[in-house]
Amino acid sequence: MRLDQFLNSSNLLKRRSIAQDMCQNGAILLNAKPAKPAKEVKIGDVIELKYLDKSLQYEILAIPPTKTTPKSQISLYLKELQ
């Protein structure tokens, strides 16, 4: 699954266009490297979201099978690090 699709379907970001903009501005790192929106994500990859005041890291536990995931099931797909 593409990085921008994963961020949207796992409810980390509200819209895929926001994920694309953040990738293009270097605010999203995949395995400690700047990532393009079309980069494929795999189980075990680490995603870092850089905001102005904080940075959040998540490990991918599974790839969502559908386009949308209920917020109650986010823990099945992501584990927050730190």
Short mmCIF file of N, CA and C in Angstrom, two decimals:
data_model
loop_
_atom_site.label_atom_id
_atom_site.label_comp_id
_atom_site.label_asym_id
_atom_site.label_seq_id
_atom_site.Cartn_x
_atom_site.Cartn_y
_atom_site.Cartn_z
N MET A 1 0.85 -1.18 0.00
CA MET A 1 0.00 0.00 0.00
C MET A 1 0.90 1.24 0.00
N ARG A 2 0.45 2.25 -0.72
CA ARG A 2 1.20 3.52 -0.77
C ARG A 2 1.18 4.19 0.60
N LEU A 3 2.23 4.96 0.89
CA LEU A 3 2.35 5.66 2.16
C LEU A 3 1.18 6.61 2.38
N ASP A 4 0.83 7.42 1.38
CA ASP A 4 -0.26 8.38 1.57
C ASP A 4 -1.60 7.67 1.79
N GLN A 5 -1.83 6.56 1.13
CA GLN A 5 -3.06 5.80 1.34
C GLN A 5 -3.08 5.19 2.75
N PHE A 6 -1.93 4.69 3.19
CA PHE A 6 -1.86 4.09 4.52
C PHE A 6 -2.15 5.12 5.60
N LEU A 7 -1.56 6.30 5.48
CA LEU A 7 -1.78 7.36 6.47
C LEU A 7 -3.25 7.75 6.54
N ASN A 8 -3.92 7.76 5.40
CA ASN A 8 -5.33 8.09 5.36
C ASN A 8 -6.19 6.95 5.91
N SER A 9 -5.96 5.74 5.46
CA SER A 9 -6.81 4.62 5.87
C SER A 9 -6.60 4.22 7.33
N SER A 10 -5.44 4.51 7.89
CA SER A 10 -5.19 4.18 9.29
C SER A 10 -5.58 5.32 10.24
N ASN A 11 -6.15 6.38 9.70
CA ASN A 11 -6.64 7.53 10.46
C ASN A 11 -5.54 8.35 11.14
N LEU A 12 -4.30 8.25 10.66
CA LEU A 12 -3.26 9.14 11.18
C LEU A 12 -3.45 10.55 10.64
N LEU A 13 -3.88 10.66 9.40
CA LEU A 13 -4.17 11.96 8.79
C LEU A 13 -5.56 11.90 8.18
N LYS A 14 -6.25 13.04 8.18
CA LYS A 14 -7.65 13.06 7.75
C LYS A 14 -7.84 12.86 6.25
N ARG A 15 -6.92 13.43 5.46
CA ARG A 15 -7.07 13.35 4.01
C ARG A 15 -5.77 12.92 3.36
N ARG A 16 -5.90 12.23 2.23
CA ARG A 16 -4.73 11.78 1.49
C ARG A 16 -3.94 12.97 0.94
N SER A 17 -4.62 14.05 0.59
CA SER A 17 -3.93 15.23 0.07
C SER A 17 -3.04 15.85 1.14
N ILE A 18 -3.45 15.79 2.40
CA ILE A 18 -2.61 16.29 3.49
C ILE A 18 -1.36 15.43 3.61
N ALA A 19 -1.53 14.12 3.49
CA ALA A 19 -0.38 13.22 3.54
C ALA A 19 0.59 13.50 2.40
N GLN A 20 0.07 13.76 1.21
CA GLN A 20 0.93 14.07 0.07
C GLN A 20 1.70 15.36 0.29
N ASP A 21 1.03 16.40 0.79
CA ASP A 21 1.69 17.67 1.06
C ASP A 21 2.79 17.51 2.11
N MET A 22 2.49 16.77 3.18
CA MET A 22 3.49 16.58 4.23
C MET A 22 4.70 15.81 3.70
N CYS A 23 4.47 14.81 2.85
CA CYS A 23 5.59 14.06 2.26
C CYS A 23 6.45 14.97 1.39
N GLN A 24 5.82 15.79 0.58
CA GLN A 24 6.57 16.67 -0.32
C GLN A 24 7.36 17.73 0.43
N ASN A 25 6.93 18.08 1.65
CA ASN A 25 7.63 19.07 2.46
C ASN A 25 8.61 18.44 3.45
N GLY A 26 8.79 17.13 3.39
CA GLY A 26 9.76 16.46 4.24
C GLY A 26 9.31 16.26 5.67
N ALA A 27 8.01 16.36 5.94
CA ALA A 27 7.50 16.23 7.30
C ALA A 27 7.17 14.79 7.68
N ILE A 28 7.29 13.87 6.73
CA ILE A 28 7.04 12.46 7.00
C ILE A 28 8.29 11.66 6.64
N LEU A 29 8.76 10.90 7.61
CA LEU A 29 9.92 10.04 7.40
C LEU A 29 9.48 8.59 7.47
N LEU A 30 10.02 7.77 6.58
CA LEU A 30 9.77 6.34 6.60
C LEU A 30 11.11 5.66 6.84
N ASN A 31 11.23 4.99 7.97
CA ASN A 31 12.49 4.36 8.37
C ASN A 31 13.63 5.38 8.41
N ALA A 32 13.37 6.54 8.98
CA ALA A 32 14.33 7.62 9.20
C ALA A 32 14.81 8.29 7.92
N LYS A 33 14.08 8.12 6.81
CA LYS A 33 14.43 8.78 5.55
C LYS A 33 13.20 9.50 5.01
N PRO A 34 13.38 10.68 4.41
CA PRO A 34 12.23 11.37 3.81
C PRO A 34 11.58 10.47 2.77
N ALA A 35 10.25 10.43 2.77
CA ALA A 35 9.53 9.51 1.89
C ALA A 35 8.61 10.26 0.95
N LYS A 36 8.48 9.72 -0.26
CA LYS A 36 7.53 10.25 -1.22
C LYS A 36 6.17 9.61 -0.98
N PRO A 37 5.08 10.26 -1.41
CA PRO A 37 3.74 9.73 -1.16
C PRO A 37 3.51 8.33 -1.75
N ALA A 38 4.17 8.01 -2.85
CA ALA A 38 3.95 6.72 -3.51
C ALA A 38 4.81 5.59 -2.97
N LYS A 39 5.64 5.87 -1.97
CA LYS A 39 6.51 4.84 -1.39
C LYS A 39 5.66 3.73 -0.79
N GLU A 40 6.01 2.49 -1.07
CA GLU A 40 5.28 1.34 -0.53
C GLU A 40 5.68 1.10 0.92
N VAL A 41 4.69 0.88 1.77
CA VAL A 41 4.96 0.58 3.18
C VAL A 41 4.81 -0.92 3.41
N LYS A 42 5.57 -1.42 4.39
CA LYS A 42 5.54 -2.84 4.73
C LYS A 42 5.38 -2.98 6.24
N ILE A 43 4.99 -4.15 6.66
CA ILE A 43 4.89 -4.43 8.09
C ILE A 43 6.28 -4.31 8.70
N GLY A 44 6.38 -3.62 9.82
CA GLY A 44 7.65 -3.40 10.50
C GLY A 44 8.29 -2.06 10.20
N ASP A 45 7.80 -1.35 9.18
CA ASP A 45 8.33 -0.02 8.88
C ASP A 45 7.97 0.95 10.00
N VAL A 46 8.80 1.98 10.17
CA VAL A 46 8.56 3.01 11.18
C VAL A 46 8.26 4.33 10.46
N ILE A 47 7.12 4.91 10.78
CA ILE A 47 6.70 6.19 10.20
C ILE A 47 6.87 7.27 11.27
N GLU A 48 7.50 8.38 10.88
CA GLU A 48 7.64 9.52 11.79
C GLU A 48 6.94 10.72 11.18
N LEU A 49 6.03 11.31 11.94
CA LEU A 49 5.32 12.51 11.52
C LEU A 49 5.90 13.69 12.29
N LYS A 50 6.44 14.67 11.57
CA LYS A 50 7.03 15.84 12.20
C LYS A 50 6.06 17.01 12.13
N TYR A 51 5.68 17.48 13.31
CA TYR A 51 4.84 18.67 13.41
C TYR A 51 5.72 19.81 13.93
N LEU A 52 5.19 21.01 14.00
CA LEU A 52 5.98 22.16 14.45
C LEU A 52 6.48 21.99 15.88
N ASP A 53 5.64 21.44 16.75
CA ASP A 53 5.99 21.37 18.16
C ASP A 53 6.32 19.97 18.67
N LYS A 54 6.11 18.95 17.85
CA LYS A 54 6.38 17.59 18.30
C LYS A 54 6.63 16.66 17.13
N SER A 55 7.09 15.47 17.45
CA SER A 55 7.33 14.44 16.46
C SER A 55 6.75 13.13 16.98
N LEU A 56 5.98 12.43 16.16
CA LEU A 56 5.36 11.18 16.57
C LEU A 56 5.88 10.04 15.70
N GLN A 57 6.15 8.89 16.33
CA GLN A 57 6.64 7.73 15.61
C GLN A 57 5.69 6.56 15.81
N TYR A 58 5.46 5.82 14.72
CA TYR A 58 4.58 4.66 14.74
C TYR A 58 5.24 3.51 14.00
N GLU A 59 5.03 2.30 14.50
CA GLU A 59 5.47 1.10 13.81
C GLU A 59 4.25 0.46 13.17
N ILE A 60 4.41 0.02 11.92
CA ILE A 60 3.31 -0.61 11.21
C ILE A 60 3.22 -2.07 11.63
N LEU A 61 2.07 -2.46 12.15
CA LEU A 61 1.83 -3.84 12.58
C LEU A 61 1.11 -4.65 11.51
N ALA A 62 0.27 -4.01 10.72
CA ALA A 62 -0.48 -4.68 9.66
C ALA A 62 -0.94 -3.62 8.65
N ILE A 63 -1.29 -4.09 7.46
CA ILE A 63 -1.79 -3.21 6.42
C ILE A 63 -3.32 -3.33 6.40
N PRO A 64 -4.05 -2.20 6.51
CA PRO A 64 -5.52 -2.27 6.50
C PRO A 64 -6.04 -2.83 5.17
N PRO A 65 -6.99 -3.75 5.23
CA PRO A 65 -7.53 -4.33 4.00
C PRO A 65 -8.54 -3.42 3.29
N THR A 66 -9.08 -2.44 4.01
CA THR A 66 -10.09 -1.56 3.42
C THR A 66 -9.60 -0.12 3.41
N LYS A 67 -10.34 0.73 2.71
CA LYS A 67 -9.95 2.13 2.58
C LYS A 67 -10.12 2.90 3.88
N THR A 68 -11.10 2.54 4.69
CA THR A 68 -11.32 3.22 5.95
C THR A 68 -11.26 2.22 7.11
N THR A 69 -10.74 2.70 8.23
CA THR A 69 -10.60 1.88 9.41
C THR A 69 -11.28 2.60 10.58
N PRO A 70 -12.12 1.91 11.35
CA PRO A 70 -12.70 2.56 12.53
C PRO A 70 -11.60 2.95 13.52
N LYS A 71 -11.79 4.07 14.20
CA LYS A 71 -10.77 4.53 15.15
C LYS A 71 -10.53 3.53 16.26
N SER A 72 -11.51 2.72 16.58
CA SER A 72 -11.36 1.73 17.63
C SER A 72 -10.41 0.60 17.23
N GLN A 73 -10.10 0.47 15.94
CA GLN A 73 -9.23 -0.61 15.46
C GLN A 73 -7.85 -0.14 15.04
N ILE A 74 -7.52 1.12 15.32
CA ILE A 74 -6.21 1.65 14.92
C ILE A 74 -5.07 0.86 15.55
N SER A 75 -5.25 0.40 16.77
CA SER A 75 -4.18 -0.34 17.47
C SER A 75 -3.85 -1.66 16.80
N LEU A 76 -4.72 -2.15 15.92
CA LEU A 76 -4.42 -3.37 15.17
C LEU A 76 -3.38 -3.13 14.08
N TYR A 77 -3.28 -1.89 13.61
CA TYR A 77 -2.42 -1.56 12.49
C TYR A 77 -1.18 -0.75 12.87
N LEU A 78 -1.23 -0.04 13.99
CA LEU A 78 -0.12 0.83 14.38
C LEU A 78 0.21 0.67 15.86
N LYS A 79 1.50 0.83 16.16
CA LYS A 79 1.94 0.88 17.55
C LYS A 79 2.74 2.16 17.71
N GLU A 80 2.32 3.01 18.67
CA GLU A 80 3.03 4.26 18.90
C GLU A 80 4.33 3.98 19.63
N LEU A 81 5.41 4.56 19.14
CA LEU A 81 6.73 4.39 19.76
C LEU A 81 7.04 5.60 20.63
N GLN A 82 8.02 5.47 21.50
CA GLN A 82 8.52 6.50 22.43
C GLN A 82 7.85 6.44 23.73
#
